[in-house]
PDB file of N, CA and C in Angstrom:
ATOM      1  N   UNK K   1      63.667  14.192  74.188  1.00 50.00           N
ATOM      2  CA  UNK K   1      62.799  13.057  74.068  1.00 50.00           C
ATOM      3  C   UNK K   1      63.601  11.903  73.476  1.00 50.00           C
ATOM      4  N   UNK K   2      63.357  10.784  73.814  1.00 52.00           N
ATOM      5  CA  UNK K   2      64.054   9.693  73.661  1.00 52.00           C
ATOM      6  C   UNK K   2      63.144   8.712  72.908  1.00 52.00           C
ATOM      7  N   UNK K   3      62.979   8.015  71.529  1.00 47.00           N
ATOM      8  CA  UNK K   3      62.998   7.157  71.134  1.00 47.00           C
ATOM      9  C   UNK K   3      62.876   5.825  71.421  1.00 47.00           C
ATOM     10  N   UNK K   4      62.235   4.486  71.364  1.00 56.00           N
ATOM     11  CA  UNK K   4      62.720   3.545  71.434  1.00 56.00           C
ATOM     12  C   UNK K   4      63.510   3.090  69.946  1.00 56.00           C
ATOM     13  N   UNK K   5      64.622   2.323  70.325  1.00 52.00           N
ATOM     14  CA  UNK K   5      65.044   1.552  69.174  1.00 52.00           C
ATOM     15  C   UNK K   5      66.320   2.276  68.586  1.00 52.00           C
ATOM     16  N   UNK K   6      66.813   3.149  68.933  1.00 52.00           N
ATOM     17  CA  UNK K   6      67.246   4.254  68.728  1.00 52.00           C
ATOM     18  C   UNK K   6      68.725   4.885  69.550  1.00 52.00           C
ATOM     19  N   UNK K   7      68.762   4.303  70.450  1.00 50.00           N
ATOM     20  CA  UNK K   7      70.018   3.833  71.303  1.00 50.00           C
ATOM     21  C   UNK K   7      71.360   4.141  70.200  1.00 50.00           C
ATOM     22  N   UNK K   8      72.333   4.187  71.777  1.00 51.00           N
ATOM     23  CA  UNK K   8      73.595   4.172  70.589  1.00 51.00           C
ATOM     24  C   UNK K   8      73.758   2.515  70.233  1.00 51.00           C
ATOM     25  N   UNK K   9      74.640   2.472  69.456  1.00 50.00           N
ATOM     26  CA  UNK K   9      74.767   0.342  69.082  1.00 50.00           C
ATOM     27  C   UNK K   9      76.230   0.515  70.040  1.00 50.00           C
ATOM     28  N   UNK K  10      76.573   1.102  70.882  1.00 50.00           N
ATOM     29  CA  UNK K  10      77.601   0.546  71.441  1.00 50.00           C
ATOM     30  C   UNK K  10      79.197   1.481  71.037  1.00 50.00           C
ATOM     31  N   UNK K  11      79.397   2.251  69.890  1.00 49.00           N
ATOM     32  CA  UNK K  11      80.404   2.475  69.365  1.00 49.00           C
ATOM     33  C   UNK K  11      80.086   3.670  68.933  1.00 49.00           C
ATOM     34  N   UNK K  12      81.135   4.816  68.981  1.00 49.00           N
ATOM     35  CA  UNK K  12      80.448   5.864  68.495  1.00 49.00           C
ATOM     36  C   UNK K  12      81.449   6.325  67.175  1.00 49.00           C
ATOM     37  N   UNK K  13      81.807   4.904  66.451  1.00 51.00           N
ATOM     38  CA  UNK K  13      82.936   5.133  65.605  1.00 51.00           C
ATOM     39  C   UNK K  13      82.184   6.152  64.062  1.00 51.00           C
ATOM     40  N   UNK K  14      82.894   6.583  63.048  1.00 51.00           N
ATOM     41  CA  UNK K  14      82.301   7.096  61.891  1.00 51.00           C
ATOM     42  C   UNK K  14      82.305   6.148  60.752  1.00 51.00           C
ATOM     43  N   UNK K  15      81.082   6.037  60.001  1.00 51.00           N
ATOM     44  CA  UNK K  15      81.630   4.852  59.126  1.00 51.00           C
ATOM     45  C   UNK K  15      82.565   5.503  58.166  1.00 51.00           C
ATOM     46  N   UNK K  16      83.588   4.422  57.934  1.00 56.00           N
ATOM     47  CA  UNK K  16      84.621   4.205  57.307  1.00 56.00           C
ATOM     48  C   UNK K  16      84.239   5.293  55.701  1.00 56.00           C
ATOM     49  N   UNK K  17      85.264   6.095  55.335  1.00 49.00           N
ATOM     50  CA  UNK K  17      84.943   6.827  53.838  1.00 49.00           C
ATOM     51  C   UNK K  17      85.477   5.829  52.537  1.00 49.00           C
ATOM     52  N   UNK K  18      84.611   5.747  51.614  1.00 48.00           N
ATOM     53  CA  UNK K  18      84.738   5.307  50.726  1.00 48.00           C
ATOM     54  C   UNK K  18      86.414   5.666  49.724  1.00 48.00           C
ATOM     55  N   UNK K  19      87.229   4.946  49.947  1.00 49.00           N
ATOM     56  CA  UNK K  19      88.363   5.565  48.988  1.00 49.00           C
ATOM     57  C   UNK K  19      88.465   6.022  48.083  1.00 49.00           C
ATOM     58  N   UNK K  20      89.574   7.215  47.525  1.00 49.00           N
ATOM     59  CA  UNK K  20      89.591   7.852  46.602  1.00 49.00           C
ATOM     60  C   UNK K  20      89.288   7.370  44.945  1.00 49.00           C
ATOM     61  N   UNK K  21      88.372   7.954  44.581  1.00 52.00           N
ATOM     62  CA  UNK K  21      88.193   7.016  43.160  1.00 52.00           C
ATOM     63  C   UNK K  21      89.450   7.108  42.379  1.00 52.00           C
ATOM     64  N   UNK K  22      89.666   6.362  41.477  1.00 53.00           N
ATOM     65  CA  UNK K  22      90.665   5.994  40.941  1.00 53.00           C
ATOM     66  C   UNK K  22      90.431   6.406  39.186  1.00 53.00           C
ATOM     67  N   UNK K  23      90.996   7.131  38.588  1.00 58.00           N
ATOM     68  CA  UNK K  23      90.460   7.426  37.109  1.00 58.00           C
ATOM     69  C   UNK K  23      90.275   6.203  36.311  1.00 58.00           C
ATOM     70  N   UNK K  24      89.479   5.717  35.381  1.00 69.00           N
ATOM     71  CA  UNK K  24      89.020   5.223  34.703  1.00 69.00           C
ATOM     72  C   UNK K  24      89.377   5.128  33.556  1.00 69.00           C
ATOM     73  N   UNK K  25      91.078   4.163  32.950  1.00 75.00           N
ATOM     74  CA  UNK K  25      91.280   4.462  31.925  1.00 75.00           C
ATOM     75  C   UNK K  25      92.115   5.721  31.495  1.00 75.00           C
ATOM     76  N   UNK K  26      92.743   5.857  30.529  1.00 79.00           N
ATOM     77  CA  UNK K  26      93.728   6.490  30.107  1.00 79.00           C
ATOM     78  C   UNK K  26      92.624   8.052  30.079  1.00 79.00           C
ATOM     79  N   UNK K  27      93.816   9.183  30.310  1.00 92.00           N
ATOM     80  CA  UNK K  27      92.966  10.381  30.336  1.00 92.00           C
ATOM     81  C   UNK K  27      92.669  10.803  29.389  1.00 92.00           C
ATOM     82  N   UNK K  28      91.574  11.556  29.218  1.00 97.00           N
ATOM     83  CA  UNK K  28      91.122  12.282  27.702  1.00 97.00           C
ATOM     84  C   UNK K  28      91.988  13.244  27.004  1.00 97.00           C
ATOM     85  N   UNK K  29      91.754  12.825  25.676  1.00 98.00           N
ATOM     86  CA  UNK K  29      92.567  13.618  24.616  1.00 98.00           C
ATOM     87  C   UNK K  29      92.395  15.202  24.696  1.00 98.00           C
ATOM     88  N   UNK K  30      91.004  15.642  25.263  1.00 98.00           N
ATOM     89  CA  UNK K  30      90.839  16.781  25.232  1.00 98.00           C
ATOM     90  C   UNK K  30      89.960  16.793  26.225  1.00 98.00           C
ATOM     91  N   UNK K  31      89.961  17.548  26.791  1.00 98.00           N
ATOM     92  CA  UNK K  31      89.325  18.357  28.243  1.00 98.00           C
ATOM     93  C   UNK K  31      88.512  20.019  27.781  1.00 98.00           C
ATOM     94  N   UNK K  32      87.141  19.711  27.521  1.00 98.00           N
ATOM     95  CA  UNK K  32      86.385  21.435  27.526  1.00 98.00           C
ATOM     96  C   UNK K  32      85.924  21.785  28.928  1.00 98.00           C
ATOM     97  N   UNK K  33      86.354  22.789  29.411  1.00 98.00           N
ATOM     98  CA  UNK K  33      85.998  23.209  30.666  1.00 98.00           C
ATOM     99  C   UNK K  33      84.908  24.595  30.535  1.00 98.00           C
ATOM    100  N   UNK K  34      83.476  23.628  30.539  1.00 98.00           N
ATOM    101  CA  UNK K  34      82.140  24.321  30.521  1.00 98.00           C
ATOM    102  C   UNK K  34      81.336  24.930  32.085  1.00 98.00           C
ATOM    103  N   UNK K  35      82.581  24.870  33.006  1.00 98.00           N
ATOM    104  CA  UNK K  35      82.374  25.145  34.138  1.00 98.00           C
ATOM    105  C   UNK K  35      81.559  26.647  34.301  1.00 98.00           C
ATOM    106  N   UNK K  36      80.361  26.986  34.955  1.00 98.00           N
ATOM    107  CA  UNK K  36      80.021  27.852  35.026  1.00 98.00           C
ATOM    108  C   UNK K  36      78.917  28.685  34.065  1.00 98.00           C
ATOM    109  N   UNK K  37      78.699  27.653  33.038  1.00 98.00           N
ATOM    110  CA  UNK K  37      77.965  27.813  32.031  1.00 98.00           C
ATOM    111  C   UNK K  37      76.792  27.182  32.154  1.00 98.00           C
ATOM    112  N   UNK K  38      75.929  27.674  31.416  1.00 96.00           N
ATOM    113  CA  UNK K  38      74.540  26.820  31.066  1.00 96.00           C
ATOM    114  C   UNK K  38      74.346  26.335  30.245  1.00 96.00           C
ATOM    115  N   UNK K  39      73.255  25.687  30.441  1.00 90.00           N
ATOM    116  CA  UNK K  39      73.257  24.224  29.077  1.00 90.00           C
ATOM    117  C   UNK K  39      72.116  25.596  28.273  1.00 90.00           C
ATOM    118  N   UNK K  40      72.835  25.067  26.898  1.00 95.00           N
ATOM    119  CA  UNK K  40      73.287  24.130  26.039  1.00 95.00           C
ATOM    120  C   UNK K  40      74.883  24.531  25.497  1.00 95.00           C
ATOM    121  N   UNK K  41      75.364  25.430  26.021  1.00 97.00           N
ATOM    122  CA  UNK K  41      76.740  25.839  26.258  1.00 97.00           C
ATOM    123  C   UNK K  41      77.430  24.838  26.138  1.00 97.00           C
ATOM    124  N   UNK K  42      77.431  23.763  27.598  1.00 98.00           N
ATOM    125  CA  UNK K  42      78.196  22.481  27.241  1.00 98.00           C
ATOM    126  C   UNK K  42      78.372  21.814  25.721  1.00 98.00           C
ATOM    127  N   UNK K  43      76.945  21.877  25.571  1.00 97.00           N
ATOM    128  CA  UNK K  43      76.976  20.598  24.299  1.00 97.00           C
ATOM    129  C   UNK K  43      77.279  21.385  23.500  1.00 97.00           C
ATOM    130  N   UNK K  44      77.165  22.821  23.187  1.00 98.00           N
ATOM    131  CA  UNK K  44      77.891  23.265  21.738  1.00 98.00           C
ATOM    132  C   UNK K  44      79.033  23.295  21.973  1.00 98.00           C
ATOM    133  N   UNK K  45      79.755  23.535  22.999  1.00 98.00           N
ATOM    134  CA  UNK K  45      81.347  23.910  23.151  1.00 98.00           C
ATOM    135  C   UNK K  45      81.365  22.076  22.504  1.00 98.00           C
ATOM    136  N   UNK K  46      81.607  21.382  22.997  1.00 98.00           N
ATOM    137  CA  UNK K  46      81.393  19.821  22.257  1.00 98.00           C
ATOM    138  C   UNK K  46      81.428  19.650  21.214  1.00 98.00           C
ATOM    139  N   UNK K  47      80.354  19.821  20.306  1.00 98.00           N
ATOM    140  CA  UNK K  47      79.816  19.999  19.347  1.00 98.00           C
ATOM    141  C   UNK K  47      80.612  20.695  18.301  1.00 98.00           C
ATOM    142  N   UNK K  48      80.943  21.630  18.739  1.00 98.00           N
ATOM    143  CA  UNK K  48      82.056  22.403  17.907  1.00 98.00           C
ATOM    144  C   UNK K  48      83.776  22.011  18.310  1.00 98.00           C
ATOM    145  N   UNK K  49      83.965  21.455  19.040  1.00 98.00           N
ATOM    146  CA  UNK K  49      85.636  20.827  19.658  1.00 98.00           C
ATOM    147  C   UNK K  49      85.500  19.288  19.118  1.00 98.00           C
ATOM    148  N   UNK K  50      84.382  18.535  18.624  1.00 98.00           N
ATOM    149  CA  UNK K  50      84.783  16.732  18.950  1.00 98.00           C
ATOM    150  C   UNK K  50      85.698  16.145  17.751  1.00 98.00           C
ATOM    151  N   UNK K  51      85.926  17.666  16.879  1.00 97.00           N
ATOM    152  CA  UNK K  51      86.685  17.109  15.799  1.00 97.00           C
ATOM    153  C   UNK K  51      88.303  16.923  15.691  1.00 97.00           C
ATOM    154  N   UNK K  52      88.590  17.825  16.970  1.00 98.00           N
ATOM    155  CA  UNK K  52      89.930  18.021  16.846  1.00 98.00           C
ATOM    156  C   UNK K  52      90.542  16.764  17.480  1.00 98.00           C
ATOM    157  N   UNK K  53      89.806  15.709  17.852  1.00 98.00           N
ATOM    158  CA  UNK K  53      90.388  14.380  18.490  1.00 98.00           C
ATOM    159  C   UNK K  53      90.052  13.450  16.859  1.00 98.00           C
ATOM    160  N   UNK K  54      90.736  12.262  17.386  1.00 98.00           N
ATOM    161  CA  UNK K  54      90.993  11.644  16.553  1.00 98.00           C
ATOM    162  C   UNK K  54      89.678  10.261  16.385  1.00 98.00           C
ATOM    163  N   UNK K  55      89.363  10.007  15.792  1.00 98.00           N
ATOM    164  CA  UNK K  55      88.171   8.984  15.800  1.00 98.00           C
ATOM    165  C   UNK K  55      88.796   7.846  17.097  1.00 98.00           C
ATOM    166  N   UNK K  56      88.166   7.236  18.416  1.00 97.00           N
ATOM    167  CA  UNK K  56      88.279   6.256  19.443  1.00 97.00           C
ATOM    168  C   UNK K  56      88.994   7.063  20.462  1.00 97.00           C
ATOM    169  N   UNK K  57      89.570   8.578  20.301  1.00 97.00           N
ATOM    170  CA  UNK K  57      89.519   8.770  21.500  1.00 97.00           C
ATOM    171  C   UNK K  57      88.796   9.675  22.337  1.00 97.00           C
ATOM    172  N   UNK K  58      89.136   9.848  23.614  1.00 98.00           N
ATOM    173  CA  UNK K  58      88.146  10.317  24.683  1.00 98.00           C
ATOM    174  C   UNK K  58      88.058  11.760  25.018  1.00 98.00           C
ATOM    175  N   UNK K  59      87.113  12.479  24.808  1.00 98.00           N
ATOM    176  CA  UNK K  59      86.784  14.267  25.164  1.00 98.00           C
ATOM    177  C   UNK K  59      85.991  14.110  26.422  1.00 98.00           C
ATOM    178  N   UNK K  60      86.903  15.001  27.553  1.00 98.00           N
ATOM    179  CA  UNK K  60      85.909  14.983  28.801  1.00 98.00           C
ATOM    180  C   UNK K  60      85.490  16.720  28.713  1.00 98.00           C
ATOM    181  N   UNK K  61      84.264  16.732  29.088  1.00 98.00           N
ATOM    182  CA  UNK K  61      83.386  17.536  29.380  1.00 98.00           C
ATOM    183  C   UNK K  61      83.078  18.213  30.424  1.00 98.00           C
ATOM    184  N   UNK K  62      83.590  19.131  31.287  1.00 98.00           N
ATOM    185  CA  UNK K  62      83.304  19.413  32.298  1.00 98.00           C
ATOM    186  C   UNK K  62      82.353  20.729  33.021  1.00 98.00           C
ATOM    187  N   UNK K  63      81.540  20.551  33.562  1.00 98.00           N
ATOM    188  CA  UNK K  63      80.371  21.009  33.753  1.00 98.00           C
ATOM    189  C   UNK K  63      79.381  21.020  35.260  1.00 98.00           C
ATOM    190  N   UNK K  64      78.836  22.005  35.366  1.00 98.00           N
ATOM    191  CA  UNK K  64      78.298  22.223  36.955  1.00 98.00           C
ATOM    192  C   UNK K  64      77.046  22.499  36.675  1.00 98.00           C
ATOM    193  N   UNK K  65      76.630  22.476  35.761  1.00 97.00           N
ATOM    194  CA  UNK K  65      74.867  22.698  35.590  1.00 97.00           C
ATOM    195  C   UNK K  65      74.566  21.519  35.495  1.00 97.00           C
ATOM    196  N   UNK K  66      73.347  21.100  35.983  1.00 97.00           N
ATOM    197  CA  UNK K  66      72.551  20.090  36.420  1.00 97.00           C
ATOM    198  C   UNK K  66      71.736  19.503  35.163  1.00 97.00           C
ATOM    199  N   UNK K  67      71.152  20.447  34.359  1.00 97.00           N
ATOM    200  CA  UNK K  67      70.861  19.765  32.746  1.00 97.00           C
ATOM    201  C   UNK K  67      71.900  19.239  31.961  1.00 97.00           C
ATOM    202  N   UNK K  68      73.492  19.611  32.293  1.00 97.00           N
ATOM    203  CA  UNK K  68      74.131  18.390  31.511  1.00 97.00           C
ATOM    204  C   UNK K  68      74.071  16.888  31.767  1.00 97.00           C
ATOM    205  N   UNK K  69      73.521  16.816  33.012  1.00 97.00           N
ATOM    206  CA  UNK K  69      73.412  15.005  32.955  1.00 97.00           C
ATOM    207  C   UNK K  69      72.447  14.949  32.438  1.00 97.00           C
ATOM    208  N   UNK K  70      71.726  15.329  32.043  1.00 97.00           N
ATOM    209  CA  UNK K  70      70.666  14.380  30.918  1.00 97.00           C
ATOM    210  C   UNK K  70      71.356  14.901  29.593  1.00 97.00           C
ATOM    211  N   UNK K  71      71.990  16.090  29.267  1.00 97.00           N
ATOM    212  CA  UNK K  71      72.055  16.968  27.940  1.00 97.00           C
ATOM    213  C   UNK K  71      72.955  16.138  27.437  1.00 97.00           C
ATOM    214  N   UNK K  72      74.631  15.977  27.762  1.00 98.00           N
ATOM    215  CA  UNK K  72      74.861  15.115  27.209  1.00 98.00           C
ATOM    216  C   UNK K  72      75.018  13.831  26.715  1.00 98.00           C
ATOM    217  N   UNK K  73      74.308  12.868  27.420  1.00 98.00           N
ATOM    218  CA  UNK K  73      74.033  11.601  27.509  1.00 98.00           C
ATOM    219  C   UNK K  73      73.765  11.616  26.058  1.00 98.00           C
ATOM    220  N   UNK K  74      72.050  12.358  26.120  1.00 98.00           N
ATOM    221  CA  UNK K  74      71.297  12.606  25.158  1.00 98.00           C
ATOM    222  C   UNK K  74      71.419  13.112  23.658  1.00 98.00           C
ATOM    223  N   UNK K  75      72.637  13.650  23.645  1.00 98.00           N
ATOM    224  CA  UNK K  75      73.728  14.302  22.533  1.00 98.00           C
ATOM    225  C   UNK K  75      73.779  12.993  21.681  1.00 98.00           C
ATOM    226  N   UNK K  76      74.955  12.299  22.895  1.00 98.00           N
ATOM    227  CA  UNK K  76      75.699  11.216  22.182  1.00 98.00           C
ATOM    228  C   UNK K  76      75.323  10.389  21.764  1.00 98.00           C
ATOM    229  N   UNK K  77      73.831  10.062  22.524  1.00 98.00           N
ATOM    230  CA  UNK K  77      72.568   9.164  21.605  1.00 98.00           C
ATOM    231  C   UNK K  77      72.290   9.288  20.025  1.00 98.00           C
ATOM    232  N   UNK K  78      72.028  11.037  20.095  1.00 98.00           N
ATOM    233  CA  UNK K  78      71.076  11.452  18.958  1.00 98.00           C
ATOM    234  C   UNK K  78      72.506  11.200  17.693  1.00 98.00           C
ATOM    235  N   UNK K  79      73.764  11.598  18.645  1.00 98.00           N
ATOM    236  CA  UNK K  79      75.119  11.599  17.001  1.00 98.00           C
ATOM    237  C   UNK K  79      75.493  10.657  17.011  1.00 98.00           C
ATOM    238  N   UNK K  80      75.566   9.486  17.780  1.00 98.00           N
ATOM    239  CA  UNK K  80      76.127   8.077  17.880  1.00 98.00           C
ATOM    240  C   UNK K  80      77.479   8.586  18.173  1.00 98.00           C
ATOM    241  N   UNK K  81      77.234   9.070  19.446  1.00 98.00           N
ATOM    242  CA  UNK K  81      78.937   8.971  19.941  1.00 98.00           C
ATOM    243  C   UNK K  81      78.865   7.665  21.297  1.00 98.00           C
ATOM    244  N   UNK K  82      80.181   7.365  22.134  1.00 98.00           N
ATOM    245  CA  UNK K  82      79.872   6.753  22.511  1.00 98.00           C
ATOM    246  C   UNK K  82      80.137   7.515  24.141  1.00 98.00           C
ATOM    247  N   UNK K  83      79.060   7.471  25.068  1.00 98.00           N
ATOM    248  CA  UNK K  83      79.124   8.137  26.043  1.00 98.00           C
ATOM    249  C   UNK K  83      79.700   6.971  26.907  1.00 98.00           C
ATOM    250  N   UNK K  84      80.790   7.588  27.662  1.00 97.00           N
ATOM    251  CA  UNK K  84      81.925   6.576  28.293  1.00 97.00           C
ATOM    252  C   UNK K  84      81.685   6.405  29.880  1.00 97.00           C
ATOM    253  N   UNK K  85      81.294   7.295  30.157  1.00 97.00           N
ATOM    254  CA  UNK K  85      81.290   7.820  31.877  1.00 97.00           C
ATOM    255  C   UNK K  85      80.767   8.707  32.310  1.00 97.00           C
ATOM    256  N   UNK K  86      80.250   9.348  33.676  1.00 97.00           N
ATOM    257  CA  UNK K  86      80.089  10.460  34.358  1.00 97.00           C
ATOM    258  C   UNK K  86      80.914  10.686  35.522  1.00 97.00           C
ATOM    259  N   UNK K  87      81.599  11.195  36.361  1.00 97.00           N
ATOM    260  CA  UNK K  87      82.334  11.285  37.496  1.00 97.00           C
ATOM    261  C   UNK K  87      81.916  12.753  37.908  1.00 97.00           C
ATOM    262  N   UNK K  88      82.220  12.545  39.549  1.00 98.00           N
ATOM    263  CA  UNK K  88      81.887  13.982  40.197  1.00 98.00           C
ATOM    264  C   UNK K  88      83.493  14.354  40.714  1.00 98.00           C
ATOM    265  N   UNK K  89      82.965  15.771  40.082  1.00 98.00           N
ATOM    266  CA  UNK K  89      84.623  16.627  40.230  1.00 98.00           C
ATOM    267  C   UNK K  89      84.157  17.281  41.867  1.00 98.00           C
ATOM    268  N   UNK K  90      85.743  16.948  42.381  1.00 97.00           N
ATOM    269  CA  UNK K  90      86.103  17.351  44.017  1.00 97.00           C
ATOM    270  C   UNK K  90      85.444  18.845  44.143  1.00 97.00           C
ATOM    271  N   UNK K  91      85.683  19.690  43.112  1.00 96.00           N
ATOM    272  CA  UNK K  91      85.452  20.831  43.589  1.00 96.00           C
ATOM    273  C   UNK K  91      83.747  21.231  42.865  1.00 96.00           C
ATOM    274  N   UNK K  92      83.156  20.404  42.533  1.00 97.00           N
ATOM    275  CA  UNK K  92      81.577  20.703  42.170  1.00 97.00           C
ATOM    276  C   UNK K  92      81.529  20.268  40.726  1.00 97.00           C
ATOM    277  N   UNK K  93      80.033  19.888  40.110  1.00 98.00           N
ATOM    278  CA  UNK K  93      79.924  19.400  39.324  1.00 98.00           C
ATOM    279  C   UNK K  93      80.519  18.094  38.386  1.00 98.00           C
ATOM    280  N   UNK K  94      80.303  17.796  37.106  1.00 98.00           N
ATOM    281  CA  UNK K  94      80.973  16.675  36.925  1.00 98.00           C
ATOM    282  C   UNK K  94      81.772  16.610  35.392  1.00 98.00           C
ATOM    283  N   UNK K  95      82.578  15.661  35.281  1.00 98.00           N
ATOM    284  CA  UNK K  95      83.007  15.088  34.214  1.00 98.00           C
ATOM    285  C   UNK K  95      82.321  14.505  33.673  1.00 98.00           C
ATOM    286  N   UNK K  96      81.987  14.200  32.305  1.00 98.00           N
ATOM    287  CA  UNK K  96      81.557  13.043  30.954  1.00 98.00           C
ATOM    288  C   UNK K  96      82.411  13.297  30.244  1.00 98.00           C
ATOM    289  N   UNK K  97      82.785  11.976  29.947  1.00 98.00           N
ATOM    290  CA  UNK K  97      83.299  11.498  28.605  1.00 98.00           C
ATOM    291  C   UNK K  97      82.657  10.573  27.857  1.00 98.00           C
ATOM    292  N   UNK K  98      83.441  11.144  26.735  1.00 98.00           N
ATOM    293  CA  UNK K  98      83.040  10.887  25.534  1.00 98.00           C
ATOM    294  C   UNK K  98      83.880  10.405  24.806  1.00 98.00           C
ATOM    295  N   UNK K  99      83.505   9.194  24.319  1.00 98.00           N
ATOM    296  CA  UNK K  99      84.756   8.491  22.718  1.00 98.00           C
ATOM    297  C   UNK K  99      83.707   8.860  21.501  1.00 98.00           C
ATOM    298  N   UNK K 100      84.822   9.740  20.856  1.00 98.00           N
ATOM    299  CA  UNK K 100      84.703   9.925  19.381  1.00 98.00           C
ATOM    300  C   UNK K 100      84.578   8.147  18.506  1.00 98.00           C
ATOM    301  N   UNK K 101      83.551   8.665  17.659  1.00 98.00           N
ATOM    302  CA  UNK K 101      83.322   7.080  17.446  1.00 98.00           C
ATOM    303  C   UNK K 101      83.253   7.440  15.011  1.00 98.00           C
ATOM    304  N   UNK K 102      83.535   8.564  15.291  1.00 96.00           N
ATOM    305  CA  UNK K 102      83.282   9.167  13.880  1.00 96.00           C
ATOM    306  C   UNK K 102      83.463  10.230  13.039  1.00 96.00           C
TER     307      UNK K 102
END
């Protein structure tokens, strides 16, 4: 069944892929790899690691459960850290960072 409006436009090219993101800033001082875990896993592994950096710099977080995007946002609110970023890792789930602010 055929559609109106719906036609090809002429070209059967693919749109163009968005280029490789580019990191954001110097890399983090420390990297916890919470891969495979459940929340609240992330935020304590955190929680218990944010000391070994130095006050202004950056702890990335890495994580594949779906309650860390709200969990740690929400962390860094409640301790006054300063939540820096989110990025999606190539092979699933994502990065946050975090600057130690204290």
């Amino acid at each position: 069944m055929r559609f109106r409006g719906r036609g090809r436009s002429g070209g059967s090219e693919a749109p163009a892929a968005p280029p490789p993101a580019e990191p954001a800033g110097p890399p983090p001082a420390l990297v916890i790899d919470a891969l495979g875990r459940k929340c609240p896993i992330p935020i304590i592994m955190l929680a218990d690691r944010i000391r070994e950096v130095p006050v202004g710099e950056v702890i990335a977080v890495l994580a594949d459960d779906a309650a860390a995007r709200t969990d740690v946002p929400a962390w860094c609110r409640m301790k006054s850290q300063d939540f820096v970023r989110e990025e999606t890792l190539p092979q699933g789930g994502w990065g946050f960072h975090i600057r130690r602010t204290y």
